[in-house]
Amino acid sequence: MCGIVGYCGKQEALKVLLSGLQALEYRGYDSAGISLKSGNTIETVKTKGKVIDLITLIANSSINTQASIGIGHTRWATHGIPSSENAHPHFTERVSVVHNGIIENYRELEALLNQNGIKRKTQTDTEIIALLIDFFLKDKPFEEAFKEAVKLLKGSFAIAAISKDENFIMAAKHESPLVIGLSKNQTFIASDVSAMIEHTNSFIFLEDGDIAKISNEKIVIWDKNGKIVNRQPTTINWSKQTAQKGGYKHFMLKEIAEEDEAVRNTIQSRISEDGRILLDDEITIDEKFIKNIDRITIVACGTSFYAGLTAKPILEKYTGVKVDVEIGSEFRYYDYPYSKNNLFVAISQSGETADTKEPLRMAKNKGIKTLSIVNVKESAIARMADSCIYTLAGPEISVASTKAFVSQLAVLYMLAFYIGQKKGKDNTERSRILLSMPKLIKETFNATNQTTKELAETYHRYRNFLYLGRGLCYPLALEGALKLKEISYIHAEGYPAGEMKHGPIALIDENTPTVVIAHQKEPLYSKSLSNCEEIKSRDGKIILISDKPASIVDQTIEVPIVDYEFLPFIYVIPLQLFAYYMALFLGYDIDQPRNLAKSVTVE
Ligand code: M6R
């Protein structure tokens, strides 16, 4: 969702801001803008569209490119349509503001401003912040006016603001991420580290309630009680290269190709050669509790939810306890009946998803033991849980989640074996199979990349697809359908294959192809083939993803043979590739699909 970037230093701020905004494009947005402090004025350029449109607009403007203090923003519309007016920064003559999040009490604050004759010009909640700061500037310096305005805000926000009269940026964070980048004689601020990684590896992650004053030489941070605090910097060893496309046409394809490496990073230091799971340092929840866990409740959204659903039978089998997998946006409004020794697990690539964060907060408030599985270091969900296991998949830039999924699976499988281990079971043979997954993932990518491309060329004009699977293949059918919908805008439904006759079979005709996912394990394979017979009798086309080809289907994407319990690591790859190539043939913006955001930080 929205991306913030700010700079205070000796370089040309404009260049830093624009490259930072480009690095944040993956978050999803519909408009972009910048404000620069130029002498004793603020100059702003903003537009609906992409950063490239902003760059063109700036090239045709007379903005002072020498300015060394500025803020920039990519907006994902919540209040008001995507338009140049509603784009950030929002400004008055004296201040300019960028904001990520939602100001829930903006109408109340607007009424207050109206009473003083101040009116909004745009449809946004953010303009209210700029107007409030400006209002308080009547009798207060910028720093105090900013603090006074922030005190009145309710909702979630990350804010950065500049004043025409001061050489520093004021920033505030509450429930939306904001990170300060540290470097000699210059300071950066952004929604995430990817916008600053080409300049520094040293970051301060602001905490909820923090207000910061950032100049090129000094940073002052006040905590939620207004007390000056010394937040320690964290080093993030990502290279600029890691966050770039590395020769691939799209981040999505690069990230699918990196899945072997992602899983290797997830597991390599956490499984001993003899198959013992080494998670004691990361799972700091006390051992007695782990041994006595009587239920696991997984909460997540989107692809992370499907990772949970996929791993559920594995967790149940190896821990011996019941596992519930719940959608975050539903769970938060539901009075869940926790058991006595319930472990709550939040899964999130970004670590900032509001619909996952809130259930985690609620579980903590009830005194439930919590664990998070997160990719982005120091994100809110990572920090909020009692323990966090990082997936270590590396930066995932494409909006469609791919490598994070297999890394989440790897953590969930390790978690299953680890809890089993604590309960006295020997799962070492299983964990050793997990160790062999990176090699098999690589083989699968190589074996299916070309076939999926050819199939996409054949199938990209169809407008509806059905995805079917049984057992462990069923959640993959849901994930495969989600991937296709997200980036190719083709309607796709995932179903357990056995449910077909209870309704979806009505959709089958020559215009609705079905992707059937079937491992050779019997009786699941034979039952899936019976579904194929039923589809064929209704003129439906079938693409089979399997380690055992079948003559009845139109095409088989053949994958390497794999132990049934580990098939999700392998079978998901052709599903991701198929979606990717379908979108490629349709000519869509694969890494930033319409209406979607990488990190969904609002409800
Ligand atoms: O960052 P999270 O894993 O919490 O994100 C959850 C979903 O928003 C995310 O998986 C979304 O469904 C992806 N676009 C799927 O590709």
Coordinates of C-alpha atoms and ligand atoms in Angstrom, one line a residue:
M1 CA 0.0 0.0 0.0
C2 CA 1.1 3.6 0.3
G3 CA 4.8 4.2 0.4
I4 CA 6.7 7.0 2.1
V5 CA 10.2 8.3 1.5
G6 CA 12.0 11.3 3.0
Y7 CA 15.5 12.7 2.7
C8 CA 17.5 15.2 4.6
G9 CA 21.2 15.5 3.7
K10 CA 23.6 17.0 1.2
Q11 CA 22.7 15.2 -2.0
E12 CA 20.0 16.3 -4.4
A13 CA 16.9 15.1 -2.5
L14 CA 14.9 14.7 -5.7
K15 CA 17.1 11.9 -7.0
V16 CA 16.9 10.1 -3.7
L17 CA 13.2 10.5 -3.4
L18 CA 12.5 9.3 -7.0
S19 CA 14.7 6.2 -6.7
G20 CA 13.1 5.5 -3.3
L21 CA 9.7 5.8 -4.8
Q22 CA 10.6 3.4 -7.6
A23 CA 11.8 0.9 -5.0
L24 CA 8.5 1.2 -3.2
E25 CA 6.4 0.7 -6.4
Y26 CA 6.0 -3.0 -5.6
R27 CA 3.7 -2.1 -2.6
G28 CA 1.0 -1.2 -5.1
Y29 CA -0.2 2.4 -5.8
D30 CA -2.2 4.6 -8.1
S31 CA -0.5 8.0 -7.8
A32 CA 2.8 9.6 -6.8
G33 CA 4.2 12.9 -5.7
I34 CA 7.1 14.8 -4.0
S35 CA 7.6 18.0 -2.1
L36 CA 11.0 19.7 -1.8
K37 CA 12.1 22.4 0.6
S38 CA 13.5 25.1 -1.7
G39 CA 14.9 28.1 0.2
N40 CA 11.9 29.3 2.2
T41 CA 9.2 27.7 0.0
I42 CA 7.9 24.2 -0.5
E43 CA 7.5 23.0 -4.1
T44 CA 5.3 20.1 -4.8
V45 CA 4.7 18.0 -7.9
K46 CA 2.2 15.1 -7.9
T47 CA 0.2 13.1 -10.3
K48 CA -2.2 10.2 -10.8
G49 CA -0.4 7.2 -12.4
K50 CA 3.1 5.8 -12.0
V51 CA 6.4 7.2 -10.8
I52 CA 7.5 7.3 -14.4
D53 CA 4.6 9.8 -15.0
L54 CA 5.8 11.8 -12.0
I55 CA 9.3 11.9 -13.5
T56 CA 8.0 13.2 -16.8
L57 CA 6.0 15.9 -15.0
I58 CA 9.0 16.9 -13.0
A59 CA 11.2 17.1 -16.1
N60 CA 8.7 19.6 -17.6
S61 CA 8.5 21.6 -14.4
S62 CA 10.7 24.4 -13.0
I63 CA 11.2 22.7 -9.6
N64 CA 14.5 23.3 -7.8
T65 CA 16.4 20.1 -8.4
Q66 CA 19.2 21.3 -6.1
A67 CA 17.0 21.1 -2.9
S68 CA 18.4 18.7 -0.3
I69 CA 15.3 18.1 1.9
G70 CA 12.2 16.5 0.7
I71 CA 9.4 13.9 1.1
G72 CA 7.8 11.6 -1.5
H73 CA 4.8 9.3 -1.6
T74 CA 3.1 6.6 -3.6
R75 CA -0.6 6.5 -2.8
W76 CA -3.0 3.6 -2.8
A77 CA -6.4 5.2 -2.7
T78 CA -8.6 4.8 0.4
H79 CA -10.3 8.1 0.9
G80 CA -11.1 9.7 -2.5
I81 CA -10.5 8.5 -6.0
P82 CA -7.0 8.1 -7.5
S83 CA -6.4 11.6 -8.9
S84 CA -3.7 14.3 -9.0
E85 CA -5.5 16.3 -6.4
N86 CA -5.9 13.4 -4.0
A87 CA -2.3 12.3 -4.5
H88 CA 0.2 13.1 -1.7
P89 CA 2.0 15.2 -0.6
H90 CA -0.9 17.4 0.8
F91 CA 0.3 20.9 1.6
T92 CA -0.4 24.4 2.7
E93 CA 1.8 27.4 2.1
R94 CA 3.9 26.4 5.2
V95 CA 3.9 22.6 5.5
S96 CA 3.7 19.5 3.3
V97 CA 2.7 16.0 4.5
V98 CA 2.8 12.4 3.3
H99 CA 0.8 9.7 5.1
N100 CA 0.2 6.0 5.1
G101 CA -2.8 4.6 6.9
I102 CA -6.3 5.8 7.8
I103 CA -7.2 8.7 10.0
E104 CA -10.5 7.4 11.5
N105 CA -11.6 10.6 13.2
Y106 CA -10.9 12.9 10.2
R107 CA -14.5 14.1 10.0
E108 CA -14.4 15.2 13.6
L109 CA -11.1 17.0 13.0
E110 CA -12.5 18.5 9.8
A111 CA -15.4 20.0 11.8
L112 CA -12.9 21.5 14.2
L113 CA -11.0 23.1 11.3
N114 CA -14.2 24.3 9.7
Q115 CA -15.2 26.1 12.9
N116 CA -12.0 28.1 12.3
G117 CA -12.8 28.8 8.7
I118 CA -10.4 26.2 7.3
K119 CA -11.7 24.0 4.5
R120 CA -10.4 20.9 2.8
K121 CA -9.8 21.0 -1.0
T122 CA -9.3 17.3 -1.6
Q123 CA -11.3 14.1 -0.7
T124 CA -8.5 12.7 1.5
D125 CA -8.2 12.2 5.2
T126 CA -4.5 13.2 4.9
E127 CA -5.1 16.8 4.0
I128 CA -6.6 17.2 7.4
I129 CA -3.2 16.5 8.9
A130 CA -1.5 19.2 6.8
L131 CA -4.3 21.6 7.7
L132 CA -4.0 20.8 11.4
I133 CA -0.3 21.3 11.6
D134 CA -0.7 24.6 9.7
F135 CA -3.4 25.6 12.1
F136 CA -1.1 25.0 15.1
L137 CA 1.7 26.9 13.4
K138 CA -0.2 30.1 14.2
D139 CA 1.4 30.1 17.7
K140 CA 3.8 27.2 17.8
P141 CA 7.1 26.3 16.1
F142 CA 6.9 23.4 13.5
E143 CA 8.1 20.7 15.9
E144 CA 5.4 21.6 18.5
A145 CA 2.7 22.1 15.9
F146 CA 3.4 18.7 14.4
K147 CA 3.2 17.0 17.9
E148 CA 0.0 18.9 18.7
A149 CA -1.6 17.7 15.5
V150 CA -0.5 14.1 15.9
K151 CA -1.9 14.0 19.4
L152 CA -5.4 14.5 17.9
L153 CA -5.2 11.7 15.3
K154 CA -7.0 8.4 15.8
G155 CA -6.4 5.4 13.4
S156 CA -3.3 4.0 11.8
F157 CA -0.6 6.3 10.4
A158 CA 2.9 6.8 9.3
I159 CA 3.5 10.4 8.6
A160 CA 6.4 12.5 7.4
A161 CA 6.2 16.3 7.1
I162 CA 8.4 19.2 6.2
S163 CA 8.1 22.9 6.9
K164 CA 9.2 25.8 4.7
D165 CA 11.0 27.3 7.6
E166 CA 13.0 24.3 9.0
N167 CA 15.7 22.0 7.8
F168 CA 14.4 18.9 9.3
I169 CA 11.6 16.3 8.8
M170 CA 9.0 15.5 11.5
A171 CA 7.7 11.9 11.4
A172 CA 5.2 9.9 13.5
K173 CA 4.3 6.2 13.5
H174 CA 1.2 4.4 14.8
E175 CA 0.3 1.0 13.4
S176 CA 1.9 1.7 10.0
P177 CA 5.5 1.0 9.4
L178 CA 8.2 3.7 9.3
V179 CA 11.9 3.2 9.3
I180 CA 14.8 5.7 9.6
G181 CA 17.9 5.0 7.5
L182 CA 21.2 6.2 9.0
S183 CA 24.2 7.4 7.0
K184 CA 27.0 9.9 7.5
N185 CA 25.7 13.5 7.1
Q186 CA 22.4 12.3 5.7
T187 CA 19.2 10.7 7.0
F188 CA 16.5 8.9 5.2
I189 CA 13.0 7.9 6.2
A190 CA 10.7 5.4 4.4
S191 CA 8.0 2.8 4.8
D192 CA 10.5 0.0 4.4
V193 CA 14.2 -0.6 4.0
S194 CA 14.0 -1.3 0.2
A195 CA 13.7 2.4 -0.5
M196 CA 16.9 3.1 1.3
I197 CA 19.0 0.0 0.8
E198 CA 21.1 1.6 -1.9
H199 CA 22.3 4.2 0.6
T200 CA 22.6 2.4 3.9
N201 CA 22.3 -0.9 5.8
S202 CA 21.7 0.7 9.2
F203 CA 18.1 1.3 10.2
I204 CA 16.0 2.4 13.2
F205 CA 12.5 0.8 13.2
L206 CA 10.2 3.3 14.8
E207 CA 7.7 1.9 17.3
D208 CA 4.0 2.7 17.7
G209 CA 3.6 6.1 19.3
D210 CA 7.0 7.4 18.3
I211 CA 7.6 10.9 17.0
A212 CA 10.9 11.6 15.3
K213 CA 12.7 14.8 14.3
I214 CA 15.2 14.0 11.6
S215 CA 17.9 16.3 10.3
N216 CA 21.1 15.4 8.4
E217 CA 23.1 15.5 11.6
K218 CA 20.8 14.5 14.4
I219 CA 17.8 12.3 15.1
V220 CA 15.6 12.8 18.1
I221 CA 12.9 10.2 18.9
W222 CA 10.1 10.6 21.5
D223 CA 8.2 7.6 22.6
K224 CA 4.4 7.4 23.2
N225 CA 4.8 9.1 26.6
G226 CA 6.7 12.0 25.1
K227 CA 10.0 10.8 26.6
I228 CA 13.2 11.0 24.5
V229 CA 14.3 7.5 23.7
N230 CA 17.5 5.9 22.3
R231 CA 16.3 3.3 19.7
Q232 CA 19.2 1.1 18.7
P233 CA 19.9 0.7 14.9
T234 CA 19.5 -2.7 13.2
T235 CA 21.8 -3.8 10.4
I236 CA 20.0 -5.4 7.4
N237 CA 22.3 -7.1 5.1
W238 CA 20.3 -7.0 1.9
S239 CA 22.2 -5.8 -1.1
K240 CA 20.7 -3.5 -3.7
Q241 CA 21.0 -6.4 -6.1
T242 CA 18.8 -8.6 -4.0
A243 CA 16.0 -6.1 -4.3
Q244 CA 16.4 -5.8 -8.1
K245 CA 15.3 -7.9 -11.0
G246 CA 18.7 -9.5 -11.7
G247 CA 18.1 -10.0 -15.4
Y248 CA 14.5 -11.4 -15.2
K249 CA 11.7 -9.5 -17.0
H250 CA 9.6 -9.4 -13.8
F251 CA 10.2 -9.8 -10.1
M252 CA 7.6 -12.5 -10.0
L253 CA 9.6 -14.8 -12.3
K254 CA 12.8 -14.0 -10.5
E255 CA 11.1 -14.8 -7.2
I256 CA 9.7 -18.2 -8.5
A257 CA 13.2 -19.0 -9.8
E258 CA 14.6 -18.2 -6.3
E259 CA 12.3 -20.6 -4.5
D260 CA 15.0 -23.3 -4.1
E261 CA 17.3 -20.7 -2.5
A262 CA 14.5 -19.3 -0.4
V263 CA 13.7 -22.7 1.1
R264 CA 17.4 -23.5 1.6
N265 CA 17.8 -20.3 3.6
T266 CA 14.7 -21.1 5.6
I267 CA 15.9 -24.6 6.6
Q268 CA 19.6 -24.8 6.4
S269 CA 20.6 -23.6 9.8
R270 CA 17.5 -25.0 11.5
I271 CA 17.8 -28.8 10.7
S272 CA 20.8 -30.8 11.8
E273 CA 22.3 -33.4 9.5
D274 CA 20.6 -36.1 11.4
G275 CA 17.3 -34.4 11.1
R276 CA 16.8 -32.7 14.4
I277 CA 14.9 -29.4 14.3
L278 CA 17.0 -26.6 15.9
L279 CA 14.4 -24.0 16.8
D280 CA 15.1 -23.6 20.5
D281 CA 16.8 -20.2 20.1
E282 CA 13.8 -18.8 18.1
I283 CA 10.9 -20.4 19.9
T284 CA 11.4 -18.8 23.3
I285 CA 8.0 -19.8 24.6
D286 CA 8.7 -22.1 27.5
E287 CA 9.3 -25.8 26.8
K288 CA 6.7 -27.1 29.2
F289 CA 4.0 -25.1 27.3
I290 CA 5.3 -26.5 23.9
K291 CA 5.1 -30.1 25.2
N292 CA 1.5 -29.5 26.4
I293 CA 0.1 -27.6 23.4
D294 CA -3.4 -28.9 22.9
R295 CA -4.5 -26.8 19.9
I296 CA -2.8 -24.6 17.3
T297 CA -4.7 -21.7 15.8
I298 CA -3.3 -20.3 12.6
V299 CA -4.4 -16.8 11.4
A300 CA -3.4 -15.3 8.1
C301 CA -4.7 -13.8 4.9
G302 CA -4.4 -14.6 1.2
T303 CA -1.4 -16.8 0.2
S304 CA -0.2 -16.9 3.8
F305 CA -3.6 -18.3 4.8
Y306 CA -3.2 -21.0 2.1
A307 CA 0.2 -21.8 3.4
G308 CA -1.4 -22.5 6.8
L309 CA -4.2 -24.5 5.2
T310 CA -1.7 -26.6 3.2
A311 CA 0.4 -27.4 6.3
K312 CA -2.6 -28.1 8.6
P313 CA -2.7 -31.9 8.0
I314 CA 1.1 -32.1 8.5
L315 CA 0.9 -30.1 11.7
E316 CA -2.0 -32.3 13.0
K317 CA -0.2 -35.5 12.1
Y318 CA 3.2 -34.7 13.6
T319 CA 2.1 -32.7 16.7
G320 CA -1.0 -34.9 17.4
V321 CA -3.1 -31.8 18.1
K322 CA -6.0 -30.2 16.3
V323 CA -5.2 -27.2 14.1
D324 CA -7.6 -24.5 13.1
V325 CA -6.7 -22.2 10.1
E326 CA -8.6 -19.0 10.1
I327 CA -8.8 -15.9 7.9
G328 CA -7.6 -12.8 9.7
S329 CA -10.4 -10.4 8.6
E330 CA -13.1 -12.8 9.9
F331 CA -11.2 -13.9 13.0
R332 CA -11.0 -10.4 14.4
Y333 CA -14.8 -10.2 14.7
Y334 CA -15.3 -13.7 16.1
D335 CA -15.1 -14.8 19.7
Y336 CA -12.8 -17.7 19.3
P337 CA -13.0 -20.5 21.9
Y338 CA -9.3 -20.9 22.8
S339 CA -8.3 -24.2 24.5
K340 CA -6.3 -24.4 27.7
N341 CA -2.9 -24.7 26.0
N342 CA -3.6 -23.0 22.7
L343 CA -0.7 -21.8 20.5
F344 CA -1.7 -18.9 18.3
V345 CA 0.3 -18.6 15.0
A346 CA 0.2 -15.6 12.8
I347 CA 1.7 -16.0 9.2
S348 CA 2.6 -13.0 7.2
Q349 CA 5.1 -12.2 4.5
S350 CA 5.1 -8.5 5.1
G351 CA 4.5 -8.6 8.8
E352 CA 2.3 -5.6 8.4
T353 CA -1.1 -7.0 7.3
A354 CA -3.7 -5.2 9.4
D355 CA -6.1 -8.2 9.3
T356 CA -3.5 -10.5 10.7
K357 CA -2.0 -8.0 13.1
E358 CA -5.3 -7.3 14.9
P359 CA -6.1 -11.0 15.7
L360 CA -2.6 -11.3 17.0
R361 CA -3.0 -8.3 19.3
M362 CA -6.4 -9.7 20.5
A363 CA -4.8 -13.1 21.2
K364 CA -2.0 -11.5 23.2
N365 CA -4.5 -9.4 25.2
K366 CA -6.2 -12.6 26.2
G367 CA -2.9 -14.0 27.4
I368 CA -2.6 -16.6 24.6
K369 CA 0.9 -17.7 23.7
T370 CA 1.7 -16.4 20.3
L371 CA 4.2 -17.2 17.5
S372 CA 4.6 -15.4 14.2
I373 CA 6.1 -16.6 10.9
V374 CA 7.2 -13.5 9.0
N375 CA 9.5 -12.6 6.2
V376 CA 10.1 -8.9 6.7
K377 CA 12.5 -8.3 9.6
E378 CA 11.4 -6.1 12.5
S379 CA 7.9 -5.7 11.1
A380 CA 5.0 -5.2 13.4
I381 CA 3.8 -8.9 13.5
A382 CA 7.4 -10.1 14.0
R383 CA 7.8 -7.9 17.0
M384 CA 4.4 -8.3 18.5
A385 CA 4.4 -12.1 18.9
D386 CA 6.0 -13.8 21.9
S387 CA 8.3 -15.6 19.4
C388 CA 9.0 -15.1 15.7
I389 CA 10.4 -17.5 13.2
Y390 CA 11.7 -15.6 10.2
T391 CA 11.1 -17.3 6.8
L392 CA 14.4 -15.8 5.5
A393 CA 13.1 -15.9 1.9
G394 CA 14.8 -12.5 1.1
P395 CA 12.8 -9.5 -0.2
E396 CA 9.6 -10.4 -2.1
I397 CA 8.8 -7.5 -4.3
S398 CA 6.2 -8.8 -6.7
V399 CA 2.7 -8.3 -5.3
A400 CA 1.8 -11.9 -6.1
S401 CA 3.4 -13.9 -3.3
T402 CA 5.5 -16.9 -4.5
K403 CA 8.7 -17.7 -2.7
A404 CA 7.3 -16.5 0.6
F405 CA 4.7 -19.3 0.3
V406 CA 7.3 -22.1 0.0
S407 CA 9.4 -20.6 2.8
Q408 CA 6.3 -20.4 5.0
L409 CA 5.5 -24.0 4.3
A410 CA 9.1 -24.9 5.2
V411 CA 8.7 -23.1 8.6
L412 CA 5.3 -24.8 9.2
Y413 CA 6.7 -28.3 8.5
M414 CA 9.7 -27.6 10.8
L415 CA 7.3 -26.4 13.4
A416 CA 5.3 -29.6 13.1
F417 CA 8.4 -31.8 13.5
Y418 CA 9.7 -29.5 16.3
I419 CA 6.6 -29.7 18.4
G420 CA 6.5 -33.5 17.7
Q421 CA 10.1 -33.7 18.8
K422 CA 9.3 -32.0 22.1
K423 CA 6.5 -34.4 22.6
G424 CA 9.0 -37.3 22.2
K425 CA 8.3 -38.3 18.6
D426 CA 11.1 -39.1 16.2
N427 CA 10.5 -37.2 12.9
T428 CA 14.1 -37.1 11.8
E429 CA 13.4 -39.1 8.6
R430 CA 10.8 -36.5 7.6
S431 CA 13.0 -33.5 8.3
R432 CA 15.7 -35.1 6.2
I433 CA 13.3 -35.2 3.3
L434 CA 12.7 -31.5 3.9
L435 CA 16.4 -31.0 3.5
S436 CA 16.2 -32.4 0.0
M437 CA 13.5 -29.9 -1.1
P438 CA 15.6 -27.1 -2.5
K439 CA 17.2 -29.5 -5.1
L440 CA 13.8 -30.8 -6.1
I441 CA 12.3 -27.3 -6.3
K442 CA 15.1 -26.3 -8.7
E443 CA 14.5 -29.4 -10.9
T444 CA 10.8 -28.7 -10.9
F445 CA 11.3 -25.1 -12.0
N446 CA 13.6 -26.2 -14.9
A447 CA 11.2 -29.1 -15.9
T448 CA 8.1 -27.0 -16.0
N449 CA 9.1 -23.5 -17.0
Q450 CA 8.9 -24.0 -20.7
T451 CA 5.8 -26.3 -20.6
T452 CA 3.8 -23.8 -18.6
K453 CA 4.7 -21.0 -21.0
E454 CA 3.5 -23.0 -24.0
L455 CA 0.3 -23.9 -22.2
A456 CA -0.3 -20.3 -21.3
E457 CA 0.1 -19.4 -24.9
T458 CA -2.7 -21.9 -25.8
Y459 CA -5.0 -21.0 -22.9
H460 CA -4.6 -17.2 -22.2
R461 CA -7.8 -16.2 -24.0
Y462 CA -10.1 -18.3 -21.8
R463 CA -12.0 -16.2 -19.2
N464 CA -12.9 -18.8 -16.6
F465 CA -10.9 -21.6 -15.0
L466 CA -11.6 -24.3 -12.4
Y467 CA -8.9 -25.6 -10.2
L468 CA -9.4 -29.0 -8.5
G469 CA -7.4 -31.1 -6.0
R470 CA -7.8 -33.6 -3.3
G471 CA -5.9 -33.9 0.0
L472 CA -2.8 -31.8 0.0
C473 CA -3.6 -30.8 -3.5
Y474 CA -6.8 -29.1 -2.5
P475 CA -5.3 -25.9 -0.8
L476 CA -2.9 -25.7 -3.8
A477 CA -6.0 -25.5 -6.1
L478 CA -7.1 -22.5 -4.0
E479 CA -3.6 -20.9 -4.3
G480 CA -3.3 -21.7 -8.0
A481 CA -6.7 -20.0 -8.6
L482 CA -5.7 -17.0 -6.5
K483 CA -2.5 -16.5 -8.4
L484 CA -4.4 -16.6 -11.8
K485 CA -7.0 -14.1 -10.6
E486 CA -4.5 -11.7 -9.1
I487 CA -2.3 -11.1 -12.1
S488 CA -4.2 -12.2 -15.2
Y489 CA -7.6 -10.9 -14.0
I490 CA -9.1 -14.3 -15.2
H491 CA -11.9 -15.6 -13.1
A492 CA -10.7 -18.8 -11.4
E493 CA -12.3 -21.0 -8.7
G494 CA -10.4 -23.5 -6.5
Y495 CA -12.4 -26.5 -5.2
P496 CA -11.8 -29.9 -3.5
A497 CA -12.2 -32.2 -6.5
G498 CA -14.8 -34.3 -4.6
E499 CA -17.0 -31.2 -4.4
M500 CA -17.3 -30.8 -8.1
K501 CA -20.4 -32.8 -8.4
H502 CA -22.0 -30.7 -5.7
G503 CA -22.2 -27.6 -7.9
P504 CA -19.1 -26.4 -9.9
I505 CA -19.7 -29.2 -12.5
A506 CA -22.4 -26.9 -13.8
L507 CA -19.7 -24.5 -15.0
I508 CA -18.0 -27.1 -17.2
D509 CA -18.2 -26.7 -20.9
E510 CA -15.7 -26.2 -23.8
N511 CA -15.0 -22.6 -22.6
T512 CA -14.1 -23.4 -19.0
P513 CA -10.8 -25.3 -18.7
T514 CA -10.0 -27.2 -15.5
V515 CA -6.6 -27.5 -13.9
V516 CA -6.4 -30.8 -12.0
I517 CA -3.7 -31.3 -9.4
A518 CA -3.1 -34.9 -8.6
H519 CA -0.2 -36.8 -7.0
Q520 CA 0.1 -40.5 -7.9
K521 CA -0.8 -41.5 -4.3
E522 CA -3.8 -43.9 -4.5
P523 CA -6.7 -43.7 -4.1
L524 CA -6.5 -39.9 -4.5
Y525 CA -5.0 -40.2 -8.0
S526 CA -7.8 -42.6 -9.3
K527 CA -10.5 -40.5 -7.8
S528 CA -9.1 -37.4 -9.4
L529 CA -9.0 -39.2 -12.8
S530 CA -12.7 -40.0 -12.3
N531 CA -13.2 -36.3 -12.0
C532 CA -11.3 -35.9 -15.3
E533 CA -13.7 -38.4 -16.9
E534 CA -16.7 -36.4 -15.7
I535 CA -15.1 -33.2 -17.1
K536 CA -14.3 -34.8 -20.5
S537 CA -17.9 -36.1 -20.8
R538 CA -18.9 -32.4 -20.7
D539 CA -16.4 -31.2 -23.3
G540 CA -14.2 -29.6 -20.7
K541 CA -10.5 -29.1 -21.4
I542 CA -8.1 -30.4 -18.7
I543 CA -4.6 -29.5 -17.7
L544 CA -3.2 -32.1 -15.3
I545 CA -0.3 -31.3 -12.9
S546 CA 1.0 -34.6 -11.7
D547 CA 4.0 -36.9 -11.4
K548 CA 2.0 -39.5 -13.4
P549 CA 0.6 -38.4 -16.8
A550 CA -2.8 -39.5 -17.9
S551 CA -4.1 -40.0 -21.5
I552 CA -7.6 -38.7 -20.8
V553 CA -6.4 -35.1 -20.2
D554 CA -5.5 -32.5 -22.8
Q555 CA -2.1 -31.7 -21.4
T556 CA 0.0 -32.9 -18.4
I557 CA 2.5 -30.7 -16.7
E558 CA 4.8 -33.4 -15.4
V559 CA 6.6 -32.7 -12.1
P560 CA 9.3 -34.8 -10.5
I561 CA 8.3 -37.7 -8.2
V562 CA 8.1 -36.5 -4.6
D563 CA 7.0 -38.1 -1.3
Y564 CA 3.2 -37.3 -0.9
E565 CA 3.6 -35.2 2.2
F566 CA 6.1 -32.9 0.5
L567 CA 4.2 -32.4 -2.8
P568 CA 3.1 -28.8 -2.0
F569 CA 6.7 -27.5 -2.4
I570 CA 6.8 -29.0 -5.9
Y571 CA 3.3 -28.8 -7.3
V572 CA 2.9 -25.1 -6.5
I573 CA 5.7 -24.1 -8.9
P574 CA 3.9 -24.9 -12.2
L575 CA 0.8 -23.2 -10.7
Q576 CA 2.7 -20.0 -10.1
L577 CA 4.5 -20.2 -13.5
F578 CA 1.2 -20.8 -15.3
A579 CA -0.4 -17.7 -13.8
Y580 CA 2.8 -15.7 -14.6
Y581 CA 2.8 -16.7 -18.3
M582 CA -0.9 -16.2 -18.7
A583 CA -0.5 -12.6 -17.5
L584 CA 2.6 -12.2 -19.7
F585 CA 0.7 -13.2 -22.8
L586 CA -2.2 -10.9 -21.8
G587 CA 0.3 -8.0 -21.5
Y588 CA -0.6 -7.1 -17.9
D589 CA 1.5 -5.3 -15.3
I590 CA 2.6 -8.5 -13.5
D591 CA 4.5 -7.2 -10.5
Q592 CA 1.9 -4.5 -9.7
P593 CA -1.5 -5.9 -10.6
R594 CA -4.4 -3.4 -10.6
N595 CA -6.1 -2.7 -7.3
L596 CA -3.7 -4.8 -5.3
A597 CA -1.1 -3.8 -2.7
K598 CA 1.9 -5.8 -1.5
S599 CA 1.4 -4.9 2.1
V600 CA -2.2 -4.4 3.1
T601 CA -1.8 -2.2 6.1
V602 CA -5.5 -1.1 6.4
E603 CA -8.5 -3.1 7.3
Ligands
M6R1 O1 2.1 -10.0 3.8 P1 1.0 -11.0 4.1 O2 1.5 -12.4 3.8 O3 0.3 -10.9 5.4 O4 -0.1 -10.8 3.0 C1 -1.3 -11.5 2.9 C2 -2.0 -11.3 1.6 O5 -2.3 -10.0 1.4 C3 -1.1 -11.8 0.4 O6 -0.7 -13.1 0.6 C4 -1.9 -11.6 -0.9 O7 -3.0 -12.5 -0.9 C5 -0.9 -11.8 -2.0 N1 -1.1 -10.8 -3.0 C6 -1.1 -13.2 -2.7 O8 -0.3 -13.3 -3.8

